[in-house]
PDB file of C-alpha atoms in Angstrom:
ATOM      1  CA  MET A   1     -95.939  24.179  20.882  1.00  0.00           C
ATOM      2  CA  THR A   2     -93.215  23.007  18.535  1.00  0.00           C
ATOM      3  CA  ASP A   3     -92.467  26.571  17.561  1.00  0.00           C
ATOM      4  CA  ARG A   4     -89.071  27.641  19.103  1.00  0.00           C
ATOM      5  CA  ALA A   5     -87.003  30.702  19.251  1.00  0.00           C
ATOM      6  CA  THR A   6     -85.089  32.120  16.343  1.00  0.00           C
ATOM      7  CA  ASP A   7     -81.877  30.360  17.593  1.00  0.00           C
ATOM      8  CA  PRO A   8     -82.964  26.690  18.075  1.00  0.00           C
ATOM      9  CA  VAL A   9     -80.428  24.203  19.378  1.00  0.00           C
ATOM     10  CA  THR A  10     -78.296  22.594  16.610  1.00  0.00           C
ATOM     11  CA  GLY A  11     -76.886  19.852  18.684  1.00  0.00           C
ATOM     12  CA  GLN A  12     -73.307  21.195  18.387  1.00  0.00           C
ATOM     13  CA  GLY A  13     -71.191  22.037  21.399  1.00  0.00           C
ATOM     14  CA  THR A  14     -72.211  24.895  23.471  1.00  0.00           C
ATOM     15  CA  ALA A  15     -70.973  27.011  26.293  1.00  0.00           C
ATOM     16  CA  ALA A  16     -73.267  25.086  28.588  1.00  0.00           C
ATOM     17  CA  GLY A  17     -71.404  21.943  27.857  1.00  0.00           C
ATOM     18  CA  ASP A  18     -71.467  19.414  25.070  1.00  0.00           C
ATOM     19  CA  GLY A  19     -74.869  17.738  24.808  1.00  0.00           C
ATOM     20  CA  LEU A  20     -76.434  20.531  26.811  1.00  0.00           C
ATOM     21  CA  ALA A  21     -78.811  23.482  25.807  1.00  0.00           C
ATOM     22  CA  VAL A  22     -80.472  26.382  27.724  1.00  0.00           C
ATOM     23  CA  TYR A  23     -84.290  26.114  28.209  1.00  0.00           C
ATOM     24  CA  LEU A  24     -85.971  29.594  28.422  1.00  0.00           C
ATOM     25  CA  TYR A  25     -89.172  29.829  30.522  1.00  0.00           C
ATOM     26  CA  GLY A  26     -89.767  33.676  30.239  1.00  0.00           C
ATOM     27  CA  VAL A  27     -88.408  37.206  30.735  1.00  0.00           C
ATOM     28  CA  ALA A  28     -88.989  39.307  33.820  1.00  0.00           C
ATOM     29  CA  ARG A  29     -88.426  42.914  34.742  1.00  0.00           C
ATOM     30  CA  GLY A  30     -87.102  43.986  38.179  1.00  0.00           C
ATOM     31  CA  LEU A  31     -87.127  40.357  39.378  1.00  0.00           C
ATOM     32  CA  ASP A  32     -85.049  39.592  42.567  1.00  0.00           C
ATOM     33  CA  PRO A  33     -82.996  36.556  41.630  1.00  0.00           C
ATOM     34  CA  ALA A  34     -83.533  35.232  45.143  1.00  0.00           C
ATOM     35  CA  ALA A  35     -87.189  34.720  44.384  1.00  0.00           C
ATOM     36  CA  LEU A  36     -86.072  31.499  42.370  1.00  0.00           C
ATOM     37  CA  ASP A  37     -83.639  30.174  44.890  1.00  0.00           C
ATOM     38  CA  GLY A  38     -83.950  26.445  45.087  1.00  0.00           C
ATOM     39  CA  VAL A  39     -86.604  26.308  42.323  1.00  0.00           C
ATOM     40  CA  ALA A  40     -86.641  23.252  40.047  1.00  0.00           C
ATOM     41  CA  GLY A  41     -87.850  23.410  36.465  1.00  0.00           C
ATOM     42  CA  VAL A  42     -88.334  21.013  33.568  1.00  0.00           C
ATOM     43  CA  GLY A  43     -86.928  17.647  34.191  1.00  0.00           C
ATOM     44  CA  GLY A  44     -86.038  18.718  37.773  1.00  0.00           C
ATOM     45  CA  ALA A  45     -83.194  21.105  36.553  1.00  0.00           C
ATOM     46  CA  PRO A  46     -82.470  23.975  38.749  1.00  0.00           C
ATOM     47  CA  VAL A  47     -83.717  27.375  37.659  1.00  0.00           C
ATOM     48  CA  ARG A  48     -81.290  30.279  37.373  1.00  0.00           C
ATOM     49  CA  THR A  49     -81.315  33.730  35.949  1.00  0.00           C
ATOM     50  CA  VAL A  50     -79.617  35.550  33.104  1.00  0.00           C
ATOM     51  CA  PRO A  51     -79.600  39.277  33.598  1.00  0.00           C
ATOM     52  CA  SER A  52     -79.471  42.080  30.953  1.00  0.00           C
ATOM     53  CA  GLY A  53     -80.149  45.652  32.164  1.00  0.00           C
ATOM     54  CA  THR A  54     -83.510  45.582  33.920  1.00  0.00           C
ATOM     55  CA  LEU A  55     -84.564  42.376  32.245  1.00  0.00           C
ATOM     56  CA  THR A  56     -83.953  38.952  33.621  1.00  0.00           C
ATOM     57  CA  ALA A  57     -84.339  35.595  31.663  1.00  0.00           C
ATOM     58  CA  LEU A  58     -85.479  32.512  33.623  1.00  0.00           C
ATOM     59  CA  VAL A  59     -83.431  29.557  32.332  1.00  0.00           C
ATOM     60  CA  SER A  60     -82.355  25.915  33.020  1.00  0.00           C
ATOM     61  CA  THR A  61     -79.713  23.736  31.449  1.00  0.00           C
ATOM     62  CA  VAL A  62     -81.137  20.666  29.838  1.00  0.00           C
ATOM     63  CA  PRO A  63     -79.889  17.771  28.025  1.00  0.00           C
ATOM     64  CA  LEU A  64     -80.095  17.555  24.280  1.00  0.00           C
ATOM     65  CA  GLU A  65     -80.856  13.881  24.368  1.00  0.00           C
ATOM     66  CA  GLU A  66     -84.309  14.939  25.729  1.00  0.00           C
ATOM     67  CA  TYR A  67     -84.662  18.366  24.357  1.00  0.00           C
ATOM     68  CA  GLY A  68     -82.812  18.402  21.070  1.00  0.00           C
ATOM     69  CA  GLU A  69     -84.737  18.446  17.718  1.00  0.00           C
ATOM     70  CA  ALA A  70     -85.266  14.756  17.136  1.00  0.00           C
ATOM     71  CA  ALA A  71     -86.131  14.000  20.821  1.00  0.00           C
ATOM     72  CA  LEU A  72     -88.579  16.875  20.989  1.00  0.00           C
ATOM     73  CA  ARG A  73     -90.447  15.823  17.962  1.00  0.00           C
ATOM     74  CA  GLU A  74     -91.176  12.528  19.791  1.00  0.00           C
ATOM     75  CA  ASN A  75     -91.603  13.758  23.235  1.00  0.00           C
ATOM     76  CA  LEU A  76     -94.061  16.445  22.236  1.00  0.00           C
ATOM     77  CA  GLU A  77     -96.245  13.606  21.047  1.00  0.00           C
ATOM     78  CA  ASP A  78     -96.004  11.994  24.435  1.00  0.00           C
ATOM     79  CA  LEU A  79     -98.942  13.294  26.601  1.00  0.00           C
ATOM     80  CA  ALA A  80     -97.389  12.278  29.818  1.00  0.00           C
ATOM     81  CA  TRP A  81     -94.132  14.081  28.998  1.00  0.00           C
ATOM     82  CA  LEU A  82     -95.894  17.105  27.619  1.00  0.00           C
ATOM     83  CA  GLU A  83     -98.044  17.353  30.668  1.00  0.00           C
ATOM     84  CA  ALA A  84     -95.122  17.061  33.139  1.00  0.00           C
ATOM     85  CA  THR A  85     -93.024  19.638  31.099  1.00  0.00           C
ATOM     86  CA  ALA A  86     -95.911  22.139  30.604  1.00  0.00           C
ATOM     87  CA  ARG A  87     -96.634  21.914  34.383  1.00  0.00           C
ATOM     88  CA  ALA A  88     -92.997  22.526  35.328  1.00  0.00           C
ATOM     89  CA  HIS A  89     -92.734  25.272  32.787  1.00  0.00           C
ATOM     90  CA  HIS A  90     -95.867  26.933  34.149  1.00  0.00           C
ATOM     91  CA  ASP A  91     -94.725  26.612  37.800  1.00  0.00           C
ATOM     92  CA  VAL A  92     -91.605  28.590  37.094  1.00  0.00           C
ATOM     93  CA  VAL A  93     -93.428  31.370  35.166  1.00  0.00           C
ATOM     94  CA  ASP A  94     -96.114  31.451  37.733  1.00  0.00           C
ATOM     95  CA  LEU A  95     -93.661  31.894  40.561  1.00  0.00           C
ATOM     96  CA  ALA A  96     -91.730  34.672  38.789  1.00  0.00           C
ATOM     97  CA  ALA A  97     -95.039  36.445  37.755  1.00  0.00           C
ATOM     98  CA  HIS A  98     -96.045  36.745  41.505  1.00  0.00           C
ATOM     99  CA  ALA A  99     -92.744  38.525  42.170  1.00  0.00           C
ATOM    100  CA  ALA A 100     -92.416  40.712  39.089  1.00  0.00           C
ATOM    101  CA  PRO A 101     -93.970  41.515  35.639  1.00  0.00           C
ATOM    102  CA  THR A 102     -93.136  38.331  33.603  1.00  0.00           C
ATOM    103  CA  ALA A 103     -93.513  37.615  29.828  1.00  0.00           C
ATOM    104  CA  PRO A 104     -93.789  33.740  29.430  1.00  0.00           C
ATOM    105  CA  VAL A 105     -92.486  32.098  26.307  1.00  0.00           C
ATOM    106  CA  ARG A 106     -93.561  28.838  24.592  1.00  0.00           C
ATOM    107  CA  ILE A 107     -92.709  25.528  25.976  1.00  0.00           C
ATOM    108  CA  ALA A 108     -89.468  24.107  24.468  1.00  0.00           C
ATOM    109  CA  THR A 109     -87.830  27.469  23.646  1.00  0.00           C
ATOM    110  CA  LEU A 110     -84.225  26.596  23.537  1.00  0.00           C
ATOM    111  CA  TYR A 111     -80.839  28.382  23.031  1.00  0.00           C
ATOM    112  CA  ARG A 112     -77.282  27.459  22.658  1.00  0.00           C
ATOM    113  CA  ASP A 113     -75.929  29.105  25.813  1.00  0.00           C
ATOM    114  CA  ASP A 114     -76.436  31.932  28.254  1.00  0.00           C
ATOM    115  CA  ALA A 115     -74.525  34.343  26.146  1.00  0.00           C
ATOM    116  CA  ARG A 116     -77.050  33.907  23.443  1.00  0.00           C
ATOM    117  CA  VAL A 117     -79.909  34.532  25.811  1.00  0.00           C
ATOM    118  CA  ALA A 118     -78.262  37.551  27.070  1.00  0.00           C
ATOM    119  CA  GLN A 119     -77.704  38.806  23.406  1.00  0.00           C
ATOM    120  CA  VAL A 120     -81.465  38.355  22.620  1.00  0.00           C
ATOM    121  CA  LEU A 121     -82.313  40.324  25.739  1.00  0.00           C
ATOM    122  CA  ALA A 122     -80.113  43.161  24.686  1.00  0.00           C
ATOM    123  CA  GLU A 123     -81.146  43.142  21.045  1.00  0.00           C
ATOM    124  CA  GLN A 124     -84.886  42.900  21.798  1.00  0.00           C
ATOM    125  CA  GLY A 125     -84.961  44.854  25.076  1.00  0.00           C
ATOM    126  CA  GLU A 126     -87.306  47.486  23.931  1.00  0.00           C
ATOM    127  CA  ALA A 127     -89.782  44.989  22.443  1.00  0.00           C
ATOM    128  CA  PHE A 128     -89.726  42.886  25.673  1.00  0.00           C
ATOM    129  CA  ALA A 129     -90.298  46.224  27.759  1.00  0.00           C
ATOM    130  CA  ARG A 130     -93.344  46.975  25.551  1.00  0.00           C
ATOM    131  CA  ALA A 131     -94.689  43.415  26.168  1.00  0.00           C
ATOM    132  CA  LEU A 132     -94.146  43.640  29.840  1.00  0.00           C
ATOM    133  CA  ASP A 133     -95.762  47.126  29.944  1.00  0.00           C
ATOM    134  CA  ARG A 134     -98.800  45.572  28.317  1.00  0.00           C
ATOM    135  CA  VAL A 135     -99.174  42.745  30.925  1.00  0.00           C
ATOM    136  CA  ALA A 136     -98.096  44.419  34.104  1.00  0.00           C
ATOM    137  CA  GLY A 137    -100.775  44.477  36.773  1.00  0.00           C
ATOM    138  CA  ARG A 138    -102.791  42.031  34.573  1.00  0.00           C
ATOM    139  CA  ALA A 139    -103.389  38.410  34.457  1.00  0.00           C
ATOM    140  CA  GLU A 140    -104.929  35.907  32.031  1.00  0.00           C
ATOM    141  CA  TRP A 141    -108.189  34.077  32.666  1.00  0.00           C
ATOM    142  CA  GLY A 142    -109.612  31.205  30.636  1.00  0.00           C
ATOM    143  CA  ILE A 143    -113.091  30.369  29.650  1.00  0.00           C
ATOM    144  CA  LYS A 144    -114.153  26.905  28.410  1.00  0.00           C
ATOM    145  CA  ALA A 145    -117.700  26.324  27.512  1.00  0.00           C
ATOM    146  CA  TYR A 146    -119.255  22.831  26.861  1.00  0.00           C
ATOM    147  CA  ALA A 147    -122.542  22.000  25.144  1.00  0.00           C
ATOM    148  CA  HIS A 148    -124.280  19.008  26.705  1.00  0.00           C
ATOM    149  CA  ARG A 149    -126.772  16.731  25.105  1.00  0.00           C
ATOM    150  CA  GLU A 150    -129.877  18.740  25.829  1.00  0.00           C
ATOM    151  CA  ALA A 151    -128.325  21.754  24.086  1.00  0.00           C
ATOM    152  CA  LEU A 152    -127.275  19.830  21.067  1.00  0.00           C
ATOM    153  CA  GLU A 153    -130.414  17.786  20.452  1.00  0.00           C
ATOM    154  CA  PRO A 154    -132.748  19.181  17.893  1.00  0.00           C
ATOM    155  CA  ALA A 155    -136.048  20.615  18.884  1.00  0.00           C
ATOM    156  CA  GLU A 156    -139.074  18.385  18.940  1.00  0.00           C
ATOM    157  CA  PRO A 157    -140.507  18.024  15.428  1.00  0.00           C
ATOM    158  CA  PRO A 158    -144.012  19.448  14.545  1.00  0.00           C
ATOM    159  CA  GLU A 159    -146.906  17.232  14.507  1.00  0.00           C
ATOM    160  CA  PRO A 160    -146.561  14.753  11.577  1.00  0.00           C
ATOM    161  CA  GLU A 161    -148.525  15.538   8.503  1.00  0.00           C
ATOM    162  CA  SER A 162    -151.461  13.292   7.725  1.00  0.00           C
ATOM    163  CA  ALA A 163    -150.566   9.859   6.562  1.00  0.00           C
ATOM    164  CA  PRO A 164    -150.404   9.144   2.755  1.00  0.00           C
ATOM    165  CA  ALA A 165    -153.751   8.492   1.200  1.00  0.00           C
ATOM    166  CA  PRO A 166    -154.890   4.948   0.813  1.00  0.00           C
ATOM    167  CA  GLY A 167    -153.508   3.493  -2.194  1.00  0.00           C
ATOM    168  CA  ALA A 168    -150.597   5.836  -2.382  1.00  0.00           C
ATOM    169  CA  GLY A 169    -148.285   2.735  -2.064  1.00  0.00           C
ATOM    170  CA  SER A 170    -144.721   2.519  -1.142  1.00  0.00           C
ATOM    171  CA  ALA A 171    -143.789   5.646  -3.151  1.00  0.00           C
ATOM    172  CA  GLY A 172    -145.741   7.818  -0.807  1.00  0.00           C
ATOM    173  CA  ALA A 173    -144.265   6.146   2.204  1.00  0.00           C
ATOM    174  CA  GLY A 174    -140.644   6.596   0.802  1.00  0.00           C
ATOM    175  CA  THR A 175    -141.297  10.277   0.202  1.00  0.00           C
ATOM    176  CA  ALA A 176    -142.572  10.820   3.727  1.00  0.00           C
ATOM    177  CA  TYR A 177    -139.441   9.088   5.034  1.00  0.00           C
ATOM    178  CA  LEU A 178    -137.066  11.205   3.114  1.00  0.00           C
ATOM    179  CA  ARG A 179    -138.918  14.280   4.222  1.00  0.00           C
ATOM    180  CA  ARG A 180    -138.576  13.261   7.865  1.00  0.00           C
ATOM    181  CA  ARG A 181    -134.761  12.652   7.438  1.00  0.00           C
ATOM    182  CA  GLN A 182    -134.403  16.117   5.740  1.00  0.00           C
ATOM    183  CA  ASP A 183    -136.372  17.748   8.621  1.00  0.00           C
ATOM    184  CA  GLU A 184    -134.124  16.039  11.197  1.00  0.00           C
ATOM    185  CA  ARG A 185    -130.985  17.102   9.660  1.00  0.00           C
ATOM    186  CA  ARG A 186    -132.410  20.719   9.337  1.00  0.00           C
ATOM    187  CA  ARG A 187    -133.386  20.714  12.903  1.00  0.00           C
ATOM    188  CA  ARG A 188    -129.927  19.413  14.046  1.00  0.00           C
ATOM    189  CA  ALA A 189    -128.249  22.180  11.995  1.00  0.00           C
ATOM    190  CA  ASP A 190    -130.517  24.659  13.656  1.00  0.00           C
ATOM    191  CA  ALA A 191    -129.549  23.367  16.998  1.00  0.00           C
ATOM    192  CA  GLY A 192    -125.850  23.612  16.087  1.00  0.00           C
ATOM    193  CA  ARG A 193    -126.298  27.233  14.789  1.00  0.00           C
ATOM    194  CA  LYS A 194    -127.974  28.118  18.125  1.00  0.00           C
ATOM    195  CA  VAL A 195    -125.208  26.696  20.232  1.00  0.00           C
ATOM    196  CA  GLY A 196    -122.730  28.631  18.136  1.00  0.00           C
ATOM    197  CA  GLU A 197    -124.517  31.802  18.591  1.00  0.00           C
ATOM    198  CA  GLN A 198    -124.762  31.177  22.348  1.00  0.00           C
ATOM    199  CA  ALA A 199    -120.926  30.639  22.378  1.00  0.00           C
ATOM    200  CA  ALA A 200    -120.429  33.920  20.506  1.00  0.00           C
ATOM    201  CA  ALA A 201    -122.775  35.787  22.894  1.00  0.00           C
ATOM    202  CA  ILE A 202    -120.789  34.632  25.882  1.00  0.00           C
ATOM    203  CA  HIS A 203    -117.566  35.462  24.373  1.00  0.00           C
ATOM    204  CA  ASP A 204    -118.710  38.997  23.398  1.00  0.00           C
ATOM    205  CA  ARG A 205    -120.073  39.661  26.839  1.00  0.00           C
ATOM    206  CA  LEU A 206    -116.831  38.610  28.588  1.00  0.00           C
ATOM    207  CA  ALA A 207    -114.474  40.374  26.040  1.00  0.00           C
ATOM    208  CA  GLU A 208    -116.320  43.660  27.047  1.00  0.00           C
ATOM    209  CA  LEU A 209    -114.816  43.228  30.547  1.00  0.00           C
ATOM    210  CA  ALA A 210    -111.273  42.398  29.423  1.00  0.00           C
ATOM    211  CA  VAL A 211    -108.339  44.380  28.134  1.00  0.00           C
ATOM    212  CA  ALA A 212    -107.819  41.890  25.339  1.00  0.00           C
ATOM    213  CA  ALA A 213    -109.142  38.515  24.272  1.00  0.00           C
ATOM    214  CA  ARG A 214    -107.896  35.662  22.125  1.00  0.00           C
ATOM    215  CA  HIS A 215    -109.665  32.382  20.804  1.00  0.00           C
ATOM    216  CA  HIS A 216    -107.999  29.100  20.992  1.00  0.00           C
ATOM    217  CA  PRO A 217    -108.840  25.825  19.083  1.00  0.00           C
ATOM    218  CA  PRO A 218    -111.119  23.537  20.979  1.00  0.00           C
ATOM    219  CA  GLN A 219    -109.122  21.311  23.449  1.00  0.00           C
ATOM    220  CA  ASP A 220    -108.735  17.669  22.732  1.00  0.00           C
ATOM    221  CA  PRO A 221    -111.098  15.687  24.821  1.00  0.00           C
ATOM    222  CA  LYS A 222    -108.323  13.474  25.989  1.00  0.00           C
ATOM    223  CA  LEU A 223    -106.803  16.481  27.676  1.00  0.00           C
ATOM    224  CA  SER A 224    -109.878  18.244  28.962  1.00  0.00           C
ATOM    225  CA  GLY A 225    -111.453  14.951  30.245  1.00  0.00           C
ATOM    226  CA  ARG A 226    -114.842  16.611  30.072  1.00  0.00           C
ATOM    227  CA  ALA A 227    -118.214  15.447  28.774  1.00  0.00           C
ATOM    228  CA  GLY A 228    -119.931  17.531  26.248  1.00  0.00           C
ATOM    229  CA  VAL A 229    -118.670  19.340  23.113  1.00  0.00           C
ATOM    230  CA  GLN A 230    -116.283  22.149  23.767  1.00  0.00           C
ATOM    231  CA  ILE A 231    -117.859  25.191  21.958  1.00  0.00           C
ATOM    232  CA  LEU A 232    -115.610  27.936  23.383  1.00  0.00           C
ATOM    233  CA  ASN A 233    -111.969  28.027  24.412  1.00  0.00           C
ATOM    234  CA  ALA A 234    -110.738  31.503  24.882  1.00  0.00           C
ATOM    235  CA  ALA A 235    -108.294  33.613  26.943  1.00  0.00           C
ATOM    236  CA  TYR A 236    -108.939  37.031  28.434  1.00  0.00           C
ATOM    237  CA  LEU A 237    -106.502  39.489  29.790  1.00  0.00           C
ATOM    238  CA  LEU A 238    -107.788  41.298  32.872  1.00  0.00           C
ATOM    239  CA  GLU A 239    -106.765  44.126  35.096  1.00  0.00           C
ATOM    240  CA  GLU A 240    -106.161  43.332  38.699  1.00  0.00           C
ATOM    241  CA  GLY A 241    -109.389  43.529  40.632  1.00  0.00           C
ATOM    242  CA  ASP A 242    -111.660  42.718  37.742  1.00  0.00           C
ATOM    243  CA  ALA A 243    -111.555  38.859  38.273  1.00  0.00           C
ATOM    244  CA  ALA A 244    -114.672  38.620  40.552  1.00  0.00           C
ATOM    245  CA  ALA A 245    -116.872  40.565  38.154  1.00  0.00           C
ATOM    246  CA  PHE A 246    -115.616  38.591  35.255  1.00  0.00           C
ATOM    247  CA  ALA A 247    -116.286  35.209  37.018  1.00  0.00           C
ATOM    248  CA  GLU A 248    -119.810  36.429  37.935  1.00  0.00           C
ATOM    249  CA  ALA A 249    -120.474  37.373  34.302  1.00  0.00           C
ATOM    250  CA  ALA A 250    -119.362  34.009  33.149  1.00  0.00           C
ATOM    251  CA  ARG A 251    -121.546  32.155  35.631  1.00  0.00           C
ATOM    252  CA  ALA A 252    -124.554  34.370  34.590  1.00  0.00           C
ATOM    253  CA  ALA A 253    -123.912  33.768  30.912  1.00  0.00           C
ATOM    254  CA  GLY A 254    -123.930  29.967  31.573  1.00  0.00           C
ATOM    255  CA  GLU A 255    -127.250  30.069  33.467  1.00  0.00           C
ATOM    256  CA  ARG A 256    -128.807  31.933  30.567  1.00  0.00           C
ATOM    257  CA  CYS A 257    -128.047  28.953  28.184  1.00  0.00           C
ATOM    258  CA  PRO A 258    -129.699  25.796  29.120  1.00  0.00           C
ATOM    259  CA  GLY A 259    -127.302  22.756  28.445  1.00  0.00           C
ATOM    260  CA  ILE A 260    -124.201  24.854  28.260  1.00  0.00           C
ATOM    261  CA  GLU A 261    -121.575  24.634  31.021  1.00  0.00           C
ATOM    262  CA  VAL A 262    -119.223  27.529  31.435  1.00  0.00           C
ATOM    263  CA  GLU A 263    -115.870  26.769  33.196  1.00  0.00           C
ATOM    264  CA  VAL A 264    -113.508  29.577  34.489  1.00  0.00           C
ATOM    265  CA  THR A 265    -109.832  29.025  35.050  1.00  0.00           C
ATOM    266  CA  GLY A 266    -107.113  31.363  36.232  1.00  0.00           C
ATOM    267  CA  PRO A 267    -105.377  33.464  37.122  1.00  0.00           C
ATOM    268  CA  TRP A 268    -102.584  32.444  34.764  1.00  0.00           C
ATOM    269  CA  PRO A 269     -99.409  34.278  33.558  1.00  0.00           C
ATOM    270  CA  PRO A 270    -100.497  35.976  30.334  1.00  0.00           C
ATOM    271  CA  TYR A 271     -99.298  33.090  27.898  1.00  0.00           C
ATOM    272  CA  SER A 272    -101.917  34.040  25.260  1.00  0.00           C
ATOM    273  CA  PHE A 273    -100.835  37.659  25.164  1.00  0.00           C
ATOM    274  CA  ILE A 274     -97.141  37.493  24.555  1.00  0.00           C
ATOM    275  CA  ASP A 275     -96.027  36.735  20.969  1.00  0.00           C
ATOM    276  CA  THR A 276     -92.579  35.270  21.632  1.00  0.00           C
ATOM    277  CA  THR A 277     -91.593  35.418  18.012  1.00  0.00           C
ATOM    278  CA  ASP A 278     -92.053  39.213  18.050  1.00  0.00           C
ATOM    279  CA  PRO A 279     -92.585  40.519  21.678  1.00  0.00           C
ATOM    280  CA  ALA A 280     -93.583  43.802  20.252  1.00  0.00           C
ATOM    281  CA  ALA A 281     -96.648  42.450  18.453  1.00  0.00           C
ATOM    282  CA  GLU A 282    -100.039  43.675  19.651  1.00  0.00           C
ATOM    283  CA  PRO A 283    -102.144  40.848  20.973  1.00  0.00           C
ATOM    284  CA  GLU A 284    -105.342  39.988  19.215  1.00  0.00           C
ATOM    285  CA  GLY A 285    -108.264  41.980  20.626  1.00  0.00           C
ATOM    286  CA  ALA A 286    -106.003  44.742  22.118  1.00  0.00           C
ATOM    287  CA  GLY A 287    -107.916  47.961  22.796  1.00  0.00           C
ATOM    288  CA  ARG A 288    -111.299  46.185  23.269  1.00  0.00           C
TER     289      ARG A 288
END
């Protein structure tokens, strides 16, 4: 999330006013600006639009004391600040996406002023157009799978071998103990491999139903607040009308795997399928 656009704020005076910067939420095509009338964005800042041809940037003016380089480094480590900013960012993008095809950008994408935003839209207009073509009529859905204790526990060990012969002494008992420890480690490893294979199977099945798919790193338990070990965190780009079949496939996949819980989230704007550093780049899994 610390990645920002190619023209990050330097802290120097801007056309938006000294000590101010322009925060970019995303780029829409064919958006009626009235759809954002009265909408507040990050930090409560009013949302406005910057047009360029058929493209419209969704922006707010924000203070550098909170969104400048040094402040952001600190604020992005503050979970409460990050959560509030991410929620406000999402709300703006989600509202626009319901009104017109919208390509979201990463949180904390900043520019010097509106003129620079308009220049970016003009210079990268074709790339943004391709990105918007790719997501038009589609939405992102998320899948998170959690392995609970019963899935992670190793299988019951086989019946123990016969006890060491009388007179074998402590050496025989020590060997038996080490063998039991090795067997337990092996069984735990086998349980871990099985869980990984189940996660891969769930992903492969759901990816078949999607236009594109992308893996994400496991979510921090402090953010998810969920019990169990997260074994799958992935996003799927779906055509309109495919959500019900996708959710049913996810439910069925979870039922086939005892001890594994599958959570479906969405629909979301297609955050995972827009490369904001290169809007023309093909998303991972395209063409599946």
